[in-house]
Amino acid sequence: MKPTDELRELIGPVLAHVETRDAERIEKILRRIEKHAELQERKLQRAILDRQAVHSLMNRTAGDLAKRYQTLFEQDSNPKVIIEKDGTISLANNSFCLLIHEMRGDVESKKNICDYLDGMICDPLSDDAAPRDDLSPPDLSSGQIHTAGGEFIDVLINKGSFPGSTQSIVTLINVSERMRLERELLETSGFLSGILQASPVGFHMTDTKGNYVYVNETWSAITGFAPDQVQGKYYSLILHPDDCDRIADEIEEIAKRRVSREIETRIIRPDGTVRWIFNHSVPVIDDGGQLTGWVGAVSDITERKKIETALKESEEKYRALTENTGDVLYSVDMDGNITYVSPQVSRYGYTQEEVISMPLSAFIHPLDISRVRKSLASQAQDRVHTISTFRIFSRNGNIHWLEGKSTLQTDASGKPLSFLGILRDVTDRKHAEDAIALANRKLNLMNNVTRHDILNTITGVYGFIDMANATSCEEERVQLLHDVKDLVGIIQRQINFTKQYQEVGIQEPQWQRVAAVIERVIPNFSRSGLEFAVELDRLEIYADPLLEKVFYNLIDNAIRYGDTLTTISARFDLSPAGLSLIIEDNGVGISSEEKEQIFERGIGKNTGLGLFMTREILGITGITITENGEPGKGAMFVLSVPRGAYRLADKD
């Protein structure tokens, strides 16, 4: 029965006594009430259905959440257990079993959490045994858990409770590695602190603004500033005023680039003394790439700077000595390779750079290499100073004589390291010595020959005199006296020749510019009408001072025998064998039979001594002369100048 039906039964008797119009109004009211009641009933039914659906959804959701939680519980990498009020482990995940090295069946409902935590959590829940409906924050603690194998592991213990339950969940976080690192860091920090304090090197740290935040004891000993005197102070506090700007510029540069830098600077200690320090600073960068400060190592280099200054002064003196001396200073290693040579090596056409690392033997004349090597070997073995004279080749192939003096350098144990030596050019002296020796030999020979010739001529004189005394014919006596006179004339010429010849080799040979020598000779033949062509450029040869006599004799000889002569030329050619100085004319030339005889004494239409003297003068310095002209086309005298006896002088 509907509620409205019951209402109609109650008010039915009343409706019988009311007016029709009022009864209709009541009826309308009842119908509205009835309609409203039906609507409320339907809403109530829908609410009941919705509540049932919600309960069903909640039940399903709770099941899903339980499954999800169980999955998370099992797969969590952190060891987890659910414990009862008395600490008994009701559930344990796989990570916990792996940590303690036990099977799950041996743990769940059989073991107490205190069995592993050594009593650190003996009361896992509060004293209030009633179920907890709030979500209390977890309790955090630290300690060690021991495994079935007896191993102790550092852990953080996170204990939380379930709302409405007496159970708790315990999560263990393995921090053994972190604790090990912390212990190592603590030990390392103490170790480093001890090292920094005991180090002979001064260490300091500054912040990004350049203010000191740490200095060790050695740093204080070097600078004279105590740690409390520089703490928080700007780094320039200790610098010498004259170095501040330079150091500021360098630090600004390395701060921009964030690179390490080595700096040498002066500091002023509190007592006013000036010291030199060497500072090596490196930037400190955090994990985020931000600059947090600078760490520097400082050492006192005052004594080293003094030594460097003294060494620099010594090097400057040594450099001045080596660059201004006329000798060549050098050093070679024990293998004979050049390790140093002074700038004077340019005299021979080489640069220092190209000579260094080359073997010394590369420049020595092949005939002298063995002697030089023996000299160095003897010095290395007997530890005695040696002097050797040898020849070298210049870049242009000329030969120079050098006198070498060397000293053996050894290490502290006496092991030979190298040879230091000095080379003096003795080419001129050697040439002079050779020339004098040759001249002496020639003079001795000439004295013997001349004495023999004069004695023979005197014998003839005596013979003619005896014959003149013995004859009674006046005419024959007069002829014999003329013959005696001729023989005396021969003796006179021989004596005059010895006077000229003795001048050969009397003076030391010298370098002479050939063109200038010929130009001094030419005016003697100004009336000859000859044309002279001299193309000798800057040629110089090393010859006896009588070289002028050589060219005089050659020109005089050409005029005497050239007949059709009109021109005389002078030129030179260079070849691997040496230099050829050519004096050529366009006269009748010299026959093939006479080419060798013309240089013999007494050959010729005059005294027969001109070309002989020419050959002797040139021979003093090793210059030879030959006649290579073509008969009928002119004479050509070739003076062959050996290496080392010619050069091209610098331009005026």
XYZ file of C-alpha atoms in Angstrom:
652
model
C 0.000 0.000 0.000
C 1.192 3.437 -0.857
C 1.523 6.062 1.837
C -1.063 8.175 0.024
C -3.611 5.373 0.178
C -3.296 5.238 3.984
C -3.706 8.998 4.059
C -6.932 8.762 2.014
C -8.394 6.226 4.489
C -7.643 8.573 7.367
C -9.173 11.668 5.819
C -12.000 9.892 3.978
C -14.673 10.638 6.688
C -13.616 14.212 6.724
C -14.010 14.640 2.968
C -17.665 13.672 3.279
C -18.430 16.725 5.325
C -16.534 19.324 3.296
C -17.651 21.175 0.328
C -17.026 19.778 -3.052
C -14.686 22.540 -3.985
C -12.525 21.951 -0.890
C -12.597 18.221 -1.493
C -11.169 18.757 -4.951
C -8.434 20.900 -3.581
C -7.566 18.241 -1.018
C -7.561 15.651 -3.738
C -5.109 17.673 -5.774
C -2.899 18.005 -2.766
C -2.998 14.271 -2.197
C -2.093 13.592 -5.817
C 0.902 15.917 -5.567
C 1.972 14.218 -2.348
C 1.593 10.892 -4.015
C 3.626 11.976 -7.000
C 6.380 13.391 -4.781
C 6.445 10.193 -2.721
C 6.866 8.129 -5.870
C 9.743 10.373 -6.949
C 11.472 10.035 -3.601
C 10.989 6.320 -3.657
C 12.652 6.059 -7.061
C 15.581 8.189 -5.817
C 15.937 5.982 -2.768
C 15.974 2.918 -4.964
C 18.672 4.447 -7.201
C 20.713 5.421 -4.122
C 20.516 1.879 -2.834
C 21.688 0.578 -6.187
C 24.522 3.143 -6.325
C 25.660 2.263 -2.850
C 25.782 -1.385 -3.785
C 27.840 -0.500 -6.899
C 30.209 1.581 -4.823
C 30.704 -1.212 -2.343
C 31.387 -3.589 -5.196
C 33.872 -1.128 -6.783
C 35.558 -0.566 -3.465
C 35.933 -4.275 -2.977
C 37.446 -4.674 -6.465
C 39.708 -1.649 -6.005
C 40.925 -2.865 -2.648
C 41.801 -6.194 -4.266
C 43.661 -4.462 -7.090
C 45.535 -2.240 -4.678
C 46.484 -5.227 -2.582
C 47.814 -6.992 -5.651
C 49.718 -3.903 -6.750
C 51.159 -3.373 -3.308
C 52.158 -7.018 -3.121
C 53.920 -6.688 -6.500
C 55.717 -3.522 -5.396
C 56.585 -5.168 -2.111
C 58.131 -8.171 -3.847
C 59.942 -6.261 -6.578
C 61.331 -3.468 -4.413
C 65.135 -3.488 -4.526
C 65.215 -2.380 -0.900
C 64.827 -5.159 1.665
C 61.307 -4.986 3.257
C 59.537 -6.958 5.971
C 56.119 -6.738 7.622
C 56.332 -7.447 11.323
C 53.804 -8.165 14.006
C 53.507 -6.283 17.277
C 56.061 -8.569 18.938
C 58.535 -8.137 16.056
C 57.835 -11.455 14.356
C 58.391 -11.232 10.590
C 55.129 -12.149 8.885
C 56.201 -11.212 5.339
C 59.643 -10.666 3.788
C 60.416 -9.663 0.201
C 63.024 -11.263 -2.005
C 65.559 -8.443 -1.469
C 65.509 -9.024 2.280
C 66.115 -12.751 1.844
C 69.010 -12.057 -0.526
C 70.507 -9.548 1.922
C 70.542 -11.958 4.880
C 71.286 -15.046 2.733
C 68.264 -17.068 3.991
C 65.253 -18.706 2.354
C 61.843 -17.076 2.676
C 60.377 -20.120 4.423
C 63.076 -19.892 7.100
C 62.219 -16.287 7.836
C 58.480 -15.685 7.652
C 56.663 -16.392 10.954
C 59.835 -17.985 12.320
C 62.228 -15.157 12.901
C 62.067 -11.879 14.827
C 63.420 -8.700 13.323
C 65.611 -8.366 16.423
C 67.346 -11.575 15.400
C 69.012 -9.541 12.665
C 69.230 -6.098 14.185
C 70.990 -7.004 17.422
C 68.308 -5.484 19.598
C 68.409 -2.090 17.957
C 64.664 -2.360 17.411
C 63.438 -4.486 20.263
C 60.067 -2.742 20.504
C 59.001 -2.332 16.876
C 55.616 -0.829 17.872
C 54.625 1.692 20.487
C 53.340 0.595 23.904
C 49.775 1.301 22.728
C 48.506 -2.037 21.486
C 45.313 -0.627 19.999
C 45.053 -0.491 16.218
C 46.328 2.772 14.727
C 44.018 4.631 12.373
C 46.371 7.484 11.513
C 49.226 7.516 8.989
C 52.079 8.136 11.367
C 55.396 9.306 9.845
C 58.016 6.552 9.647
C 60.626 6.114 12.329
C 64.190 6.405 10.939
C 67.250 4.916 12.582
C 70.596 3.489 11.534
C 72.532 0.436 12.506
C 73.895 -2.838 11.232
C 72.176 -6.007 10.151
C 74.011 -9.294 10.258
C 73.532 -12.024 7.698
C 73.405 -15.775 8.061
C 77.044 -15.842 7.039
C 78.088 -13.534 9.881
C 78.563 -10.458 7.725
C 77.574 -7.066 9.176
C 75.988 -4.572 6.789
C 75.332 -0.892 7.494
C 71.678 -0.014 6.939
C 69.148 2.755 7.424
C 65.967 1.428 9.079
C 62.637 2.928 8.016
C 59.731 1.705 10.196
C 56.131 2.621 9.438
C 52.691 1.433 10.658
C 49.509 0.346 8.881
C 46.304 2.324 9.779
C 43.917 0.208 11.807
C 46.504 -2.542 12.241
C 49.069 -3.576 14.791
C 51.461 -4.582 12.019
C 54.416 -2.452 10.885
C 56.460 -2.374 7.715
C 60.231 -2.111 8.010
C 62.359 -1.002 5.023
C 66.120 -1.478 5.121
C 68.342 0.721 2.950
C 71.797 -0.731 2.345
C 74.229 2.119 3.044
C 77.330 -0.017 3.569
C 78.988 1.361 0.415
C 78.145 4.920 1.388
C 79.391 4.321 4.916
C 82.580 2.793 3.511
C 83.077 5.812 1.291
C 82.371 8.142 4.194
C 84.929 6.332 6.322
C 87.435 6.425 3.479
C 86.651 10.079 2.914
C 87.153 10.781 6.598
C 90.406 8.850 6.581
C 91.463 10.524 3.330
C 90.561 13.947 4.643
C 92.653 13.323 7.725
C 95.429 11.915 5.596
C 95.314 14.849 3.194
C 95.183 17.287 6.060
C 98.293 15.660 7.511
C 100.010 15.737 4.127
C 99.136 19.382 3.583
C 100.500 20.340 6.961
C 103.641 18.227 6.596
C 104.252 19.077 2.942
C 107.365 21.112 2.057
C 105.152 22.868 -0.492
C 102.891 25.698 0.579
C 99.205 25.136 -0.225
C 96.449 27.704 -0.224
C 92.825 27.929 -1.261
C 90.910 31.015 -2.308
C 87.275 31.600 -3.107
C 86.026 32.781 -6.483
C 86.736 36.406 -5.501
C 90.371 35.670 -4.673
C 90.077 35.763 -0.876
C 92.082 33.249 1.150
C 90.033 30.513 2.835
C 92.873 28.128 3.735
C 96.671 28.102 3.974
C 98.924 25.390 5.394
C 101.873 25.804 7.723
C 104.454 25.651 4.935
C 102.681 28.460 3.099
C 102.885 30.552 6.262
C 106.574 29.690 6.653
C 107.283 30.767 3.076
C 105.292 33.993 3.115
C 105.703 34.895 6.787
C 101.934 35.421 7.180
C 99.994 33.418 9.795
C 96.675 31.859 8.710
C 94.614 34.337 10.784
C 96.444 37.239 9.114
C 95.254 36.290 5.619
C 91.944 34.551 6.335
C 89.322 36.276 4.170
C 91.931 38.717 2.770
C 92.542 39.370 -0.923
C 95.437 37.438 -2.488
C 97.374 40.611 -3.447
C 98.061 41.222 0.265
C 101.397 39.396 -0.025
C 102.445 40.533 -3.525
C 105.220 42.967 -4.382
C 103.608 46.214 -5.613
C 105.544 46.116 -8.900
C 104.060 42.705 -9.746
C 100.424 43.335 -8.790
C 99.232 44.583 -12.183
C 100.938 41.777 -14.087
C 99.582 39.082 -11.779
C 96.092 40.619 -11.848
C 96.070 40.454 -15.658
C 97.233 36.838 -15.646
C 94.696 35.780 -13.030
C 91.898 37.537 -14.899
C 92.847 35.615 -18.008
C 92.956 32.195 -16.318
C 89.709 32.958 -14.468
C 87.975 33.517 -17.794
C 89.388 30.371 -19.326
C 89.244 28.285 -16.108
C 92.620 26.723 -16.743
C 95.595 26.048 -14.509
C 98.479 28.497 -14.628
C 102.044 28.699 -13.387
C 103.136 32.107 -12.146
C 106.433 33.399 -10.817
C 106.212 36.530 -8.713
C 107.782 38.424 -5.851
C 106.234 38.729 -2.405
C 107.005 40.970 0.538
C 107.082 39.251 3.892
C 105.862 41.094 7.018
C 109.491 41.806 7.973
C 110.019 43.594 4.639
C 112.191 40.967 2.934
C 111.484 40.211 -0.708
C 111.216 36.601 -1.848
C 110.451 34.929 -5.164
C 107.709 32.281 -5.237
C 106.431 29.847 -7.844
C 102.646 29.416 -7.721
C 100.717 26.730 -9.605
C 96.961 27.357 -9.326
C 94.116 25.151 -10.584
C 90.377 25.903 -10.675
C 87.955 23.965 -8.452
C 84.801 23.051 -10.405
C 81.729 21.475 -8.794
C 79.492 18.778 -10.318
C 77.328 21.456 -11.869
C 80.269 22.948 -13.719
C 80.415 26.016 -11.503
C 83.685 27.547 -10.350
C 83.898 27.366 -6.541
C 87.432 28.595 -5.967
C 91.122 28.046 -6.615
C 93.737 25.749 -5.104
C 97.385 26.684 -5.403
C 100.785 25.204 -4.574
C 103.560 27.632 -3.647
C 107.307 27.052 -3.419
C 110.122 29.438 -2.576
C 112.366 29.883 -5.647
C 114.447 32.787 -4.357
C 117.689 30.821 -4.432
C 116.870 29.434 -7.846
C 116.228 32.953 -9.170
C 119.588 34.050 -7.797
C 121.236 31.132 -9.563
C 119.318 31.902 -12.758
C 120.401 35.532 -12.595
C 124.016 34.520 -12.067
C 123.711 31.943 -14.829
C 122.161 34.515 -17.157
C 125.009 36.914 -16.482
C 127.468 34.084 -17.053
C 125.732 33.105 -20.275
C 125.766 36.691 -21.485
C 129.501 36.884 -20.810
C 130.006 33.517 -22.466
C 127.871 34.584 -25.433
C 129.809 37.822 -25.758
C 133.025 35.822 -25.638
C 131.912 33.238 -28.181
C 130.418 35.803 -30.552
C 133.381 38.171 -30.450
C 136.258 35.717 -30.504
C 137.742 34.821 -33.842
C 137.877 31.132 -32.960
C 135.105 28.560 -33.353
C 133.838 26.992 -30.119
C 132.203 23.594 -30.378
C 131.105 20.485 -28.527
C 130.654 16.924 -29.787
C 129.139 13.891 -28.083
C 130.987 10.618 -27.633
C 129.747 9.453 -31.050
C 131.419 12.428 -32.708
C 128.210 14.343 -33.493
C 128.269 18.123 -33.132
C 126.019 19.337 -30.296
C 127.045 23.007 -30.315
C 128.992 25.374 -32.536
C 129.553 29.116 -32.154
C 128.363 31.662 -34.756
C 131.870 31.943 -36.229
C 131.138 28.790 -38.220
C 129.481 31.135 -40.736
C 133.008 32.073 -41.821
C 133.045 28.753 -43.659
C 129.626 29.216 -45.249
C 127.568 27.211 -42.728
C 124.846 28.153 -40.244
C 124.718 26.927 -36.674
C 121.412 25.142 -37.247
C 122.571 23.018 -40.172
C 125.842 22.003 -38.501
C 124.378 20.854 -35.170
C 123.673 17.070 -35.059
C 125.981 16.422 -38.007
C 129.130 14.312 -37.488
C 132.341 16.302 -37.178
C 133.949 13.961 -39.697
C 131.612 15.263 -42.413
C 133.663 18.463 -42.572
C 137.168 17.031 -42.121
C 139.479 16.245 -45.024
C 139.448 12.450 -45.632
C 143.221 12.247 -45.129
C 142.916 13.805 -41.643
C 139.839 11.978 -40.231
C 141.815 9.059 -38.831
C 144.258 11.358 -37.039
C 141.469 13.389 -35.431
C 139.635 10.261 -34.258
C 142.794 8.852 -32.710
C 143.386 12.142 -30.906
C 139.860 12.135 -29.392
C 140.075 8.443 -28.483
C 143.394 9.020 -26.740
C 141.929 11.931 -24.821
C 138.895 9.860 -23.718
C 141.092 6.964 -22.603
C 144.080 8.744 -21.053
C 142.187 11.870 -19.904
C 144.855 14.173 -21.344
C 144.451 17.376 -23.338
C 145.324 17.022 -26.992
C 146.039 19.448 -29.812
C 145.494 18.372 -33.389
C 145.871 20.159 -36.718
C 143.652 19.122 -39.595
C 141.951 20.349 -42.732
C 138.256 21.055 -43.261
C 136.149 21.896 -46.291
C 134.153 25.127 -46.432
C 130.782 25.163 -48.168
C 132.360 26.392 -51.421
C 134.900 23.567 -51.301
C 137.911 25.534 -50.103
C 140.321 23.863 -47.712
C 141.115 25.479 -44.372
C 143.636 24.371 -41.791
C 142.363 24.326 -38.195
C 144.129 23.769 -34.910
C 141.832 22.070 -32.411
C 142.152 21.987 -28.624
C 139.549 19.989 -26.701
C 138.649 18.959 -23.167
C 136.794 15.826 -22.081
C 133.601 16.427 -20.079
C 132.491 13.728 -17.605
C 129.591 13.158 -15.214
C 129.879 12.862 -11.433
C 130.945 9.214 -11.733
C 133.661 10.010 -14.261
C 131.773 8.656 -17.277
C 132.746 10.556 -20.471
C 129.914 12.688 -21.808
C 131.300 14.939 -24.520
C 134.228 16.956 -25.830
C 134.368 20.743 -25.556
C 136.834 22.394 -27.838
C 138.080 25.457 -29.644
C 139.086 25.596 -33.297
C 141.540 28.219 -34.495
C 141.981 28.886 -38.189
C 145.706 28.485 -38.969
C 145.346 28.357 -42.739
C 147.527 31.400 -43.332
C 150.101 30.212 -40.828
C 150.124 26.739 -42.355
C 150.481 28.137 -45.850
C 153.268 30.418 -44.684
C 155.060 27.566 -42.959
C 154.734 25.374 -46.025
C 155.791 28.226 -48.279
C 158.852 29.000 -46.164
C 159.802 25.323 -45.998
C 159.406 25.035 -49.770
C 161.335 28.259 -50.341
C 164.148 27.040 -48.135
C 164.340 23.814 -50.062
C 164.312 25.696 -53.350
C 166.958 28.143 -52.109
C 169.203 25.318 -50.968
C 168.757 23.580 -54.295
C 169.320 26.818 -56.196
C 172.430 27.616 -54.145
C 173.872 24.216 -54.961
C 173.016 24.507 -58.646
C 174.258 28.101 -58.919
C 177.465 27.281 -57.057
C 178.058 24.353 -59.383
C 177.402 26.503 -62.471
C 179.631 29.354 -61.273
C 182.475 26.959 -60.436
C 182.191 25.377 -63.863
C 182.228 28.822 -65.478
C 185.253 29.869 -63.391
C 187.015 26.713 -64.511
C 186.387 27.823 -68.089
C 187.729 31.286 -67.262
C 190.906 29.743 -65.878
C 191.234 27.642 -69.027
C 190.870 30.603 -71.354
C 193.381 32.628 -69.286
C 195.891 29.790 -69.423
C 195.400 29.502 -73.157
C 195.821 33.284 -73.588
C 199.056 33.197 -71.625
C 200.340 30.290 -73.669
C 199.571 31.645 -77.122
C 201.980 33.874 -79.034
C 199.317 35.018 -81.438
C 198.022 38.409 -80.486
C 194.836 37.940 -82.393
C 194.126 34.606 -80.653
C 194.934 36.162 -77.277
C 192.422 38.957 -77.885
C 189.737 36.406 -78.808
C 190.499 34.380 -75.696
C 190.213 37.504 -73.559
C 186.778 38.224 -75.134
C 185.779 34.654 -74.254
C 186.948 35.253 -70.683
C 184.879 38.439 -70.588
C 181.798 36.540 -71.799
C 182.298 33.917 -69.109
C 182.650 36.596 -66.449
C 179.397 38.121 -67.752
C 177.718 34.762 -67.303
C 179.013 34.620 -63.726
C 177.700 38.142 -63.130
C 174.232 37.204 -64.439
C 174.241 34.101 -62.260
C 175.091 36.183 -59.213
C 172.368 38.732 -60.086
C 169.849 35.881 -60.504
C 170.698 34.526 -57.069
C 169.958 37.991 -55.682
C 166.516 37.968 -57.315
C 165.835 34.329 -56.417
C 166.652 34.794 -52.763
C 163.683 37.160 -52.515
C 161.348 34.247 -53.377
C 159.773 33.031 -50.115
C 161.510 35.629 -47.975
C 158.167 37.263 -47.070
C 155.086 35.364 -45.947
C 152.461 34.659 -48.626
C 149.309 36.762 -48.443
C 145.831 37.052 -49.922
C 145.961 39.303 -52.999
C 143.207 40.554 -55.289
C 144.414 39.420 -58.709
C 142.753 42.188 -60.725
C 144.457 44.852 -58.591
C 147.871 43.190 -59.040
C 147.486 43.098 -62.850
C 146.299 46.711 -62.905
C 149.560 47.721 -61.213
C 151.555 45.841 -63.887
C 149.771 47.111 -67.018
C 151.163 50.718 -66.865
C 154.682 49.254 -67.425
C 153.565 48.326 -70.959
C 151.675 51.486 -71.853
C 153.755 51.978 -75.044
C 153.086 48.483 -76.349
C 149.729 49.437 -77.819
C 148.185 46.258 -76.433
C 144.557 45.931 -75.390
C 143.988 44.313 -71.964
C 140.759 42.542 -70.950
C 140.700 41.663 -67.228
C 137.597 39.750 -66.029
C 138.530 38.553 -62.571
C 135.683 40.056 -60.516
C 136.513 39.670 -56.772
C 138.998 36.822 -57.134
C 141.720 36.610 -54.500
C 144.524 34.038 -54.352
C 146.991 33.157 -51.650
C 150.443 33.714 -53.146
C 153.955 35.034 -52.577
C 154.246 38.855 -52.503
C 156.238 38.544 -55.784
C 152.954 37.696 -57.593
C 153.259 41.024 -59.380
C 156.545 39.752 -60.906
C 154.643 36.711 -62.238
C 152.222 38.793 -64.306
C 155.016 41.134 -65.390
C 157.024 38.184 -66.733
C 153.965 36.684 -68.500
C 153.117 39.973 -70.253
C 156.775 40.673 -71.052
C 157.159 37.160 -72.462
C 154.048 37.606 -74.633
C 155.374 40.882 -76.050
C 158.858 39.388 -76.758
C 157.604 36.270 -78.554
C 154.064 37.094 -79.662
C 154.984 38.893 -82.894
C 151.373 39.473 -84.093
C 150.167 40.122 -80.545
C 147.386 42.768 -80.074
C 145.349 41.679 -77.004
C 145.963 39.995 -73.658
C 143.044 38.759 -71.480
C 142.763 37.444 -67.919
C 139.847 35.299 -66.647
C 139.176 32.339 -64.348
C 137.157 29.112 -64.292
C 135.972 27.073 -61.308
C 135.858 23.267 -61.280
C 135.750 20.478 -58.642
C 139.535 20.268 -58.894
C 140.006 23.939 -58.033
C 140.402 27.238 -59.840
C 142.078 27.927 -63.189
C 143.455 31.452 -63.714
C 143.913 31.905 -67.466
C 146.243 34.486 -69.108
C 145.677 34.355 -72.857
C 146.953 36.324 -75.895
C 146.393 36.304 -79.671
C 150.042 36.116 -80.723
C 151.816 33.369 -82.668
C 151.752 30.988 -79.714
C 154.306 28.456 -78.565
C 155.259 25.283 -80.400
C 154.440 21.903 -78.884
C 158.157 21.078 -78.443
C 158.757 24.202 -76.339
C 155.682 24.026 -74.055
C 157.587 22.221 -71.280
C 161.033 23.652 -71.946
C 160.057 27.306 -71.574
C 159.852 26.945 -67.760
C 163.395 25.574 -67.499
C 166.224 27.828 -66.377
C 168.288 29.296 -69.193
C 165.745 28.587 -71.932
C 164.807 31.597 -74.005
C 166.153 34.394 -76.144
C 166.988 36.711 -73.233
C 168.196 35.537 -69.819
C 166.074 32.381 -69.870
C 165.030 33.074 -66.288
C 161.640 34.870 -66.583
C 159.260 31.914 -66.836
C 161.504 29.864 -64.558
C 161.145 32.537 -61.869
C 157.395 32.673 -62.546
C 157.016 28.962 -61.865
C 159.133 29.163 -58.713
C 157.149 32.117 -57.279
C 153.799 30.361 -57.872
C 155.087 27.071 -56.507
C 155.605 28.648 -53.072
C 151.831 28.315 -52.389
C 151.219 25.195 -54.473
C 150.100 26.983 -57.652
C 151.217 25.288 -60.875
C 151.543 26.821 -64.344
C 151.237 25.208 -67.777
C 151.004 26.492 -71.353
C 147.901 25.142 -73.100
C 147.646 27.475 -76.097
C 147.269 26.340 -79.733
C 150.378 27.092 -81.799
C 149.727 29.801 -84.394
C 146.649 31.096 -82.509
C 148.213 32.460 -79.343
C 149.665 31.487 -76.005
C 147.486 30.469 -73.029
C 149.082 30.177 -69.599
C 146.917 28.351 -67.046
C 147.631 28.915 -63.345
C 146.017 26.030 -61.380
C 145.157 27.259 -57.873
C 144.405 24.499 -55.327
C 141.467 24.576 -52.908
C 142.013 26.814 -49.949
C 144.323 29.101 -51.940
C 141.534 31.096 -53.633
C 138.380 32.893 -52.586
C 135.901 35.505 -53.754
C 136.179 38.574 -51.570
C 133.177 40.550 -50.343
C 131.949 43.346 -52.557
C 133.440 46.725 -51.794
